[in-house]
Amino acid sequence: MNKNKKIALISGISLVSLLLFYTLLGFFGVPYAIKNVAPKYLKDYNATLFVKEAKFNPFTFELNATNAELNTTLPLFSTKQVDVKLKPFSIFKKLVEVDIFRLQEPNVKILRDKNSKFNFSNFISDDNATTEDNSTSSINFALNNAKIIKGSFSYSDQNLTKPFNVNFDDINYELSSLNTKKNSAGSHIFDSNSTLAHKIDLNGDIKLNPLKIEGNISIKNFSIDPVAISFIDNDTLNLKNAVINLGINYALIADENATNINLKDSFLNVKSLNIDEGKNELSLGELELPKFDLSSKIADKIDAKLESNAINLSDVSFKNAITASLKSLNLNDISLLANLNEKSELNATAALNSINANALKIDETGKNLVNLKDINASNLNANLANNKTNLALEKIAFEGINAPLSKNANANVAGTKISNISFTQDTNKSLATLDELSINGINLKAKNKEILDIADVLTKTIKFDILNMALSAENIDVNRPKFNSELNGSSLSAINQLGLGEQEPAKTANHRTKTKKENTSASKSKESEFKFDIKNINVNNANIALTHLFEGEKIAHKFDNLFVKIANLSSDFSKPFDAKVDMKSSQKLNLDLTSKIKLEPLDITAKIKLEDKNLPKYFAYAKPFLEADLSSGEMSIDAQLHYAKDIKADAKLSVKDIRLDDKNKEKLIAFKSLEVDKISLFKNNLEITGVALNSPFIKAHLSKEREFNLSKIVKEDKNKAQSEQKTESKKAASKKDDELNFSIKNFSLNNGEVDFSDASLFMPFATKISNLNGKLTDIDKKRPSSGEFKGTVGKNGFSQITAKLFPFELKQNTDIKLDFKDIDLIDITPYSGQFLGYKIKKGKLNLNLNYSVVDSKLNGSNLINFDTLTLGEKVDSKDAVNLPLSLAISILSDQNNQINIDLPVEGNLDDPDFKYGGVIWAAVKKLFADITLAPFRFLGNALGLGSKDLSSIDFLAGSSELISSEAPKIADFIKLTTVKPMMKLSITPTYSEIDVLYFKEKRLDQKINQIIASSGKDYITVLNSLVPNAKDKSDKALREEATKAIEVDKEKLVELANERANAVKEALIKAGLETGRININDATSSESKQNTYTSVLMGVAN
């Protein structure tokens, strides 16, 4: 065998041996090493490796292992099968290339115990320090295909406060084309199920030079609970219940010039998010970004653009002291563009197509503050450039706003719309503007009663300068507002029902100090005060309904068809603004007010026209005090007002067709018109000029029960009257120098009428005073007033009243004269019959009454004339006074059938018991007393007969012969009866004790003379014999004792009295008096005069 063959044979055998060894080593050695050698080596690390079966093909370089497990004290790794295929020859290309790497059902379990030790810690040596090698290897690596099929991964951490456990199941991962030589990190596909997420998918590709990473990630139902429980400190932040779904298509490209980051067609969904931080709690039902795109370029300058078709939030709530909840919030078509240049100057724009939100609710400590049904906004644009910010919003609308104001009150707004909002801010200004603000359907209710309702409030062209705190508006229109409330006293029930009227009482202790400080601070901060300027404010077609609770009655007031206009109102109170009020109420109240107002200093100029054609509605305020009804009446006033330092006003007043009816609907008080030409008020001076009261009417009636109708209409409250008297006395005692000076000029009364009737008499009485006209000059504190009034009494009677007085000081100096002429006395027959007991057959009455009051002292004369007064038949009346009318008439009537009486009166008006009627009645009683008790003295004084006593004619005891001193009285009686042709004289025959004594003495002398004549005894002896037992033996005593036993017949005394009366009668007849005018009365006893005379009584026959 030659050498070459030998070499070839040896080489072949070596090659075959080497191949055989390689084959055996590959097919058996490698599996053996895996199954037997490797486990022994791992024992040093307290780890075990078990491989059920291993196969290796040394020719295809494929490795297969099944049921492999790697454990430490706890399970660490297991897989059902491992497949690896290598391309060893690529090493010659300086490339380590793995063609296939595949794991079937791998299971990795990582555990960290309470001592912070991982279950793979055995493989980590503390001495295995690594030295960083910055050298660059020339060997590249390639992995053509790698797969993980149905893998699982679990992690458990027991070292946390709350253990953390997570599992990933059904992990599928595929990597292809990883090649460092080609600068490719390969393509990646990953999906998995987990206890954290239902599904996690990754599909991506990575290239290294230039760096390009792109792909997509999808995470489905990622639960944040396990992470939050284990890794977040629950004492400060509690995050729970969130489930996240995420999908991102990403691309990152980087080179030496720029880095571009792009996200496209990405989405994000977060559900059931709850975050607690102390007392703050945020919950979110769902957050959704259905699609968003991001493109950015990072270089010397940065450009970024973010777009999203929508951001949707639902069931959002925030809880703290204030709790807010929102059912849903939708933001559509969002675009953000930002640019940061080399100077770090940021320019940014943002656009938002629409915003929709609904069911917003805000509460505070269990109390609902506001509810809002819907919010809609559109076309929001924002721009930030060069430190200048611009914000624009085309429109925003709020619908269904509800705000509980208190327990029983709610405010509702149907809708609010704001259009063309803009905001601009730079270093010099900060300005917000809007074209129009519209608030519709404003409604306020309390206790289910509507208090306020406004159809809409429209505000146009609003500007707000934030830096200068200045607000301006072109127009504010408040349309069809309605307000309803009850007014009780001085408070509105609406305020009480709203629960807004209660305020803490003002603290007055430091009021002055606070005021000084406020004034000082106000002057310093005047520049920073809020300022406003509103061109026009219009309240259109307002309706105010007030129900006034007055004395238990509900009085309805309606101020509708009300228009208010205010122009040029601003916070500069030194500038005037215009105000106009126009109202034509359905209750016939019309108001036209035009004014110009300046607040600092206060200066008001106004023109007022007021017309009310329904005055009866106000009479409800008099109902508690008057038993009457105002059936008609209207009023108008035209006034001009100016107020600066003092008030000045001029007005014209007209009141028409006033009619006051009693409870039986009969006219009681009325007048056709009251016209006042001018009412002037300046400072404390009120002057009324040209007052005309036309066709006034008063009906005065006395009922059968003697109730006066005018007094009956007044409902008297005694307690109130007493309190008012006390109040008035206090007011009078505390007069001030600045009290109102009041005057009336040129008052006239035209065509007045008084209708008087009396049904309480035995026959009804009625009369009228008509055609009552008159004038009254100035009613003034400074000068006396004078007036004259004339009228017709009954059919033809005349009346006139003239007066001169100080109206405000009637007790100081007053003169009043009342004249009545030709008053038919037949008309007053019901009164004469009722109170005097006689009808009046005929007669006229004339009165001249003059009264003067000076310093509260009343002096008056009542000149009364009865013309041809003739009494009629007598009337039985229980009310008739016992006055001798016939006697008075006969005494007072002269030869012309005239009765003239001067009835003086006097009194003190300051006397609390003073009553004018009492003074008059006292004078009448004195007159009749004089007539009855001393008629001749009364007549003698009236006729100038001096002080002669004509009440009697004196006679000597036992005599009927006229003595010389009594003869002149006969002539005086003739004079009286001549002047008083209707007067009859009465003679009352009289006797007295001196007449009785006269007859006893006469009988005693006759008896003594008879005894002396028959016995011859002397006078003394006979006298003693008549009274033998008398102790006193004097002549006088014996005669007195003797006369006691003598009786005088009364008939003899009556006979003497009648003889005396006849002697007087005969003397009168002889002097010329008719027999028929002399009446002799029955005889009677009387007192003697001067123990010498017996007086026959003279009188006037009734």
PDB file of C-alpha atoms in Angstrom, residues 619-744:
ATOM      1  CA  PHE A 619    -110.913 100.655  48.997  1.00  0.00           C
ATOM      2  CA  ALA A 620    -110.169  97.200  50.334  1.00  0.00           C
ATOM      3  CA  TYR A 621    -107.678  98.955  52.612  1.00  0.00           C
ATOM      4  CA  ALA A 622    -110.542 100.938  54.161  1.00  0.00           C
ATOM      5  CA  LYS A 623    -112.785  97.902  54.558  1.00  0.00           C
ATOM      6  CA  PRO A 624    -111.498  96.997  58.024  1.00  0.00           C
ATOM      7  CA  PHE A 625    -112.362 100.512  59.160  1.00  0.00           C
ATOM      8  CA  LEU A 626    -115.406 101.479  57.083  1.00  0.00           C
ATOM      9  CA  GLU A 627    -118.722  99.710  56.569  1.00  0.00           C
ATOM     10  CA  ALA A 628    -119.032 101.008  53.018  1.00  0.00           C
ATOM     11  CA  ASP A 629    -118.040 100.395  49.407  1.00  0.00           C
ATOM     12  CA  LEU A 630    -116.419 102.642  46.843  1.00  0.00           C
ATOM     13  CA  SER A 631    -118.401 101.821  43.711  1.00  0.00           C
ATOM     14  CA  SER A 632    -116.645 104.198  41.321  1.00  0.00           C
ATOM     15  CA  GLY A 633    -113.762 106.602  41.080  1.00  0.00           C
ATOM     16  CA  GLU A 634    -110.750 107.461  39.006  1.00  0.00           C
ATOM     17  CA  MET A 635    -107.676 109.604  39.422  1.00  0.00           C
ATOM     18  CA  SER A 636    -104.988 111.166  37.275  1.00  0.00           C
ATOM     19  CA  ILE A 637    -101.868 113.070  38.199  1.00  0.00           C
ATOM     20  CA  ASP A 638     -99.321 114.855  36.054  1.00  0.00           C
ATOM     21  CA  ALA A 639     -96.155 115.701  37.973  1.00  0.00           C
ATOM     22  CA  GLN A 640     -92.631 116.979  37.507  1.00  0.00           C
ATOM     23  CA  LEU A 641     -90.046 116.128  40.129  1.00  0.00           C
ATOM     24  CA  HIS A 642     -86.516 117.283  40.774  1.00  0.00           C
ATOM     25  CA  TYR A 643     -84.338 116.265  43.674  1.00  0.00           C
ATOM     26  CA  ALA A 644     -80.801 117.424  44.311  1.00  0.00           C
ATOM     27  CA  LYS A 645     -80.040 118.739  47.767  1.00  0.00           C
ATOM     28  CA  ASP A 646     -83.730 119.459  48.241  1.00  0.00           C
ATOM     29  CA  ILE A 647     -86.863 118.135  46.662  1.00  0.00           C
ATOM     30  CA  LYS A 648     -88.957 120.193  44.267  1.00  0.00           C
ATOM     31  CA  ALA A 649     -92.164 118.937  42.721  1.00  0.00           C
ATOM     32  CA  ASP A 650     -95.028 120.386  40.697  1.00  0.00           C
ATOM     33  CA  ALA A 651     -98.156 118.381  39.992  1.00  0.00           C
ATOM     34  CA  LYS A 652    -101.687 118.582  38.693  1.00  0.00           C
ATOM     35  CA  LEU A 653    -104.329 116.302  40.219  1.00  0.00           C
ATOM     36  CA  SER A 654    -107.763 115.221  39.069  1.00  0.00           C
ATOM     37  CA  VAL A 655    -110.110 112.861  40.926  1.00  0.00           C
ATOM     38  CA  LYS A 656    -113.441 112.051  39.259  1.00  0.00           C
ATOM     39  CA  ASP A 657    -116.698 110.198  39.809  1.00  0.00           C
ATOM     40  CA  ILE A 658    -116.169 109.267  43.426  1.00  0.00           C
ATOM     41  CA  ARG A 659    -119.117 107.390  44.883  1.00  0.00           C
ATOM     42  CA  LEU A 660    -119.168 105.815  48.323  1.00  0.00           C
ATOM     43  CA  ASP A 661    -122.099 103.490  48.987  1.00  0.00           C
ATOM     44  CA  ASP A 662    -123.351 102.119  52.262  1.00  0.00           C
ATOM     45  CA  LYS A 663    -123.880  98.424  52.863  1.00  0.00           C
ATOM     46  CA  ASN A 664    -127.313  98.688  51.205  1.00  0.00           C
ATOM     47  CA  LYS A 665    -125.675  99.985  47.997  1.00  0.00           C
ATOM     48  CA  GLU A 666    -127.190 103.449  48.498  1.00  0.00           C
ATOM     49  CA  LYS A 667    -125.117 106.514  47.679  1.00  0.00           C
ATOM     50  CA  LEU A 668    -123.570 107.946  50.807  1.00  0.00           C
ATOM     51  CA  ILE A 669    -120.777 110.309  49.796  1.00  0.00           C
ATOM     52  CA  ALA A 670    -119.933 111.352  46.267  1.00  0.00           C
ATOM     53  CA  PHE A 671    -118.507 114.088  44.133  1.00  0.00           C
ATOM     54  CA  LYS A 672    -118.223 114.551  40.411  1.00  0.00           C
ATOM     55  CA  SER A 673    -114.671 115.813  40.424  1.00  0.00           C
ATOM     56  CA  LEU A 674    -111.889 117.222  42.521  1.00  0.00           C
ATOM     57  CA  GLU A 675    -109.561 119.315  40.410  1.00  0.00           C
ATOM     58  CA  VAL A 676    -106.252 120.641  41.693  1.00  0.00           C
ATOM     59  CA  ASP A 677    -104.532 122.992  39.262  1.00  0.00           C
ATOM     60  CA  LYS A 678    -101.150 122.935  40.937  1.00  0.00           C
ATOM     61  CA  ILE A 679     -99.406 121.145  43.781  1.00  0.00           C
ATOM     62  CA  SER A 680     -95.979 122.588  44.525  1.00  0.00           C
ATOM     63  CA  LEU A 681     -93.479 121.106  46.955  1.00  0.00           C
ATOM     64  CA  PHE A 682     -90.132 122.729  47.660  1.00  0.00           C
ATOM     65  CA  LYS A 683     -88.040 121.820  50.663  1.00  0.00           C
ATOM     66  CA  ASN A 684     -90.551 121.846  53.532  1.00  0.00           C
ATOM     67  CA  ASN A 685     -93.152 123.954  51.760  1.00  0.00           C
ATOM     68  CA  LEU A 686     -96.249 122.383  50.229  1.00  0.00           C
ATOM     69  CA  GLU A 687     -98.537 124.730  48.317  1.00  0.00           C
ATOM     70  CA  ILE A 688    -101.784 123.633  46.677  1.00  0.00           C
ATOM     71  CA  THR A 689    -103.404 126.104  44.289  1.00  0.00           C
ATOM     72  CA  GLY A 690    -106.723 126.058  42.506  1.00  0.00           C
ATOM     73  CA  VAL A 691    -108.728 123.364  44.285  1.00  0.00           C
ATOM     74  CA  ALA A 692    -112.241 122.852  42.918  1.00  0.00           C
ATOM     75  CA  LEU A 693    -114.643 120.337  44.468  1.00  0.00           C
ATOM     76  CA  ASN A 694    -117.515 119.898  42.024  1.00  0.00           C
ATOM     77  CA  SER A 695    -120.950 118.454  42.795  1.00  0.00           C
ATOM     78  CA  PRO A 696    -120.141 116.949  46.177  1.00  0.00           C
ATOM     79  CA  PHE A 697    -122.906 114.958  47.842  1.00  0.00           C
ATOM     80  CA  ILE A 698    -123.424 113.715  51.394  1.00  0.00           C
ATOM     81  CA  LYS A 699    -126.336 111.663  52.611  1.00  0.00           C
ATOM     82  CA  ALA A 700    -126.879 111.907  56.369  1.00  0.00           C
ATOM     83  CA  HIS A 701    -129.498 109.575  57.763  1.00  0.00           C
ATOM     84  CA  LEU A 702    -130.740 108.727  61.248  1.00  0.00           C
ATOM     85  CA  SER A 703    -132.367 105.295  61.410  1.00  0.00           C
ATOM     86  CA  LYS A 704    -135.366 104.215  63.481  1.00  0.00           C
ATOM     87  CA  GLU A 705    -132.896 102.891  66.022  1.00  0.00           C
ATOM     88  CA  ARG A 706    -131.404 106.417  66.139  1.00  0.00           C
ATOM     89  CA  GLU A 707    -128.184 105.242  64.524  1.00  0.00           C
ATOM     90  CA  PHE A 708    -126.433 107.862  62.411  1.00  0.00           C
ATOM     91  CA  ASN A 709    -125.322 106.402  59.090  1.00  0.00           C
ATOM     92  CA  LEU A 710    -122.122 108.464  58.806  1.00  0.00           C
ATOM     93  CA  SER A 711    -120.934 107.398  62.221  1.00  0.00           C
ATOM     94  CA  LYS A 712    -122.026 103.832  61.673  1.00  0.00           C
ATOM     95  CA  ILE A 713    -119.783 103.353  58.643  1.00  0.00           C
ATOM     96  CA  VAL A 714    -116.727 103.793  60.854  1.00  0.00           C
ATOM     97  CA  LYS A 715    -115.644 100.648  62.639  1.00  0.00           C
ATOM     98  CA  GLU A 716    -114.205 101.987  65.829  1.00  0.00           C
ATOM     99  CA  ASP A 717    -111.303 100.247  67.500  1.00  0.00           C
ATOM    100  CA  LYS A 718    -111.122 101.669  70.989  1.00  0.00           C
ATOM    101  CA  ASN A 719    -107.671 100.317  71.716  1.00  0.00           C
ATOM    102  CA  LYS A 720    -106.366 101.744  68.474  1.00  0.00           C
ATOM    103  CA  ALA A 721    -108.101 105.057  69.104  1.00  0.00           C
ATOM    104  CA  GLN A 722    -106.466 105.315  72.511  1.00  0.00           C
ATOM    105  CA  SER A 723    -103.053 104.476  71.117  1.00  0.00           C
ATOM    106  CA  GLU A 724    -103.547 107.000  68.326  1.00  0.00           C
ATOM    107  CA  GLN A 725    -104.484 109.692  70.836  1.00  0.00           C
ATOM    108  CA  LYS A 726    -101.316 108.972  72.773  1.00  0.00           C
ATOM    109  CA  THR A 727     -99.302 109.023  69.591  1.00  0.00           C
ATOM    110  CA  GLU A 728    -100.846 112.300  68.498  1.00  0.00           C
ATOM    111  CA  SER A 729    -100.186 113.877  71.868  1.00  0.00           C
ATOM    112  CA  LYS A 730     -96.570 112.795  71.675  1.00  0.00           C
ATOM    113  CA  LYS A 731     -96.272 114.186  68.181  1.00  0.00           C
ATOM    114  CA  ALA A 732     -97.808 117.457  69.246  1.00  0.00           C
ATOM    115  CA  ALA A 733     -95.416 117.667  72.152  1.00  0.00           C
ATOM    116  CA  SER A 734     -92.390 117.060  69.957  1.00  0.00           C
ATOM    117  CA  LYS A 735     -92.895 119.438  67.048  1.00  0.00           C
ATOM    118  CA  LYS A 736     -89.808 120.122  65.051  1.00  0.00           C
ATOM    119  CA  ASP A 737     -88.662 123.211  63.288  1.00  0.00           C
ATOM    120  CA  ASP A 738     -88.452 121.355  59.973  1.00  0.00           C
ATOM    121  CA  GLU A 739     -92.113 120.268  59.898  1.00  0.00           C
ATOM    122  CA  LEU A 740     -93.975 120.674  56.628  1.00  0.00           C
ATOM    123  CA  ASN A 741     -95.369 124.124  55.844  1.00  0.00           C
ATOM    124  CA  PHE A 742     -98.728 123.554  54.229  1.00  0.00           C
ATOM    125  CA  SER A 743    -100.979 125.968  52.330  1.00  0.00           C
ATOM    126  CA  ILE A 744    -103.996 125.848  50.011  1.00  0.00           C
TER     127      ILE A 744
END
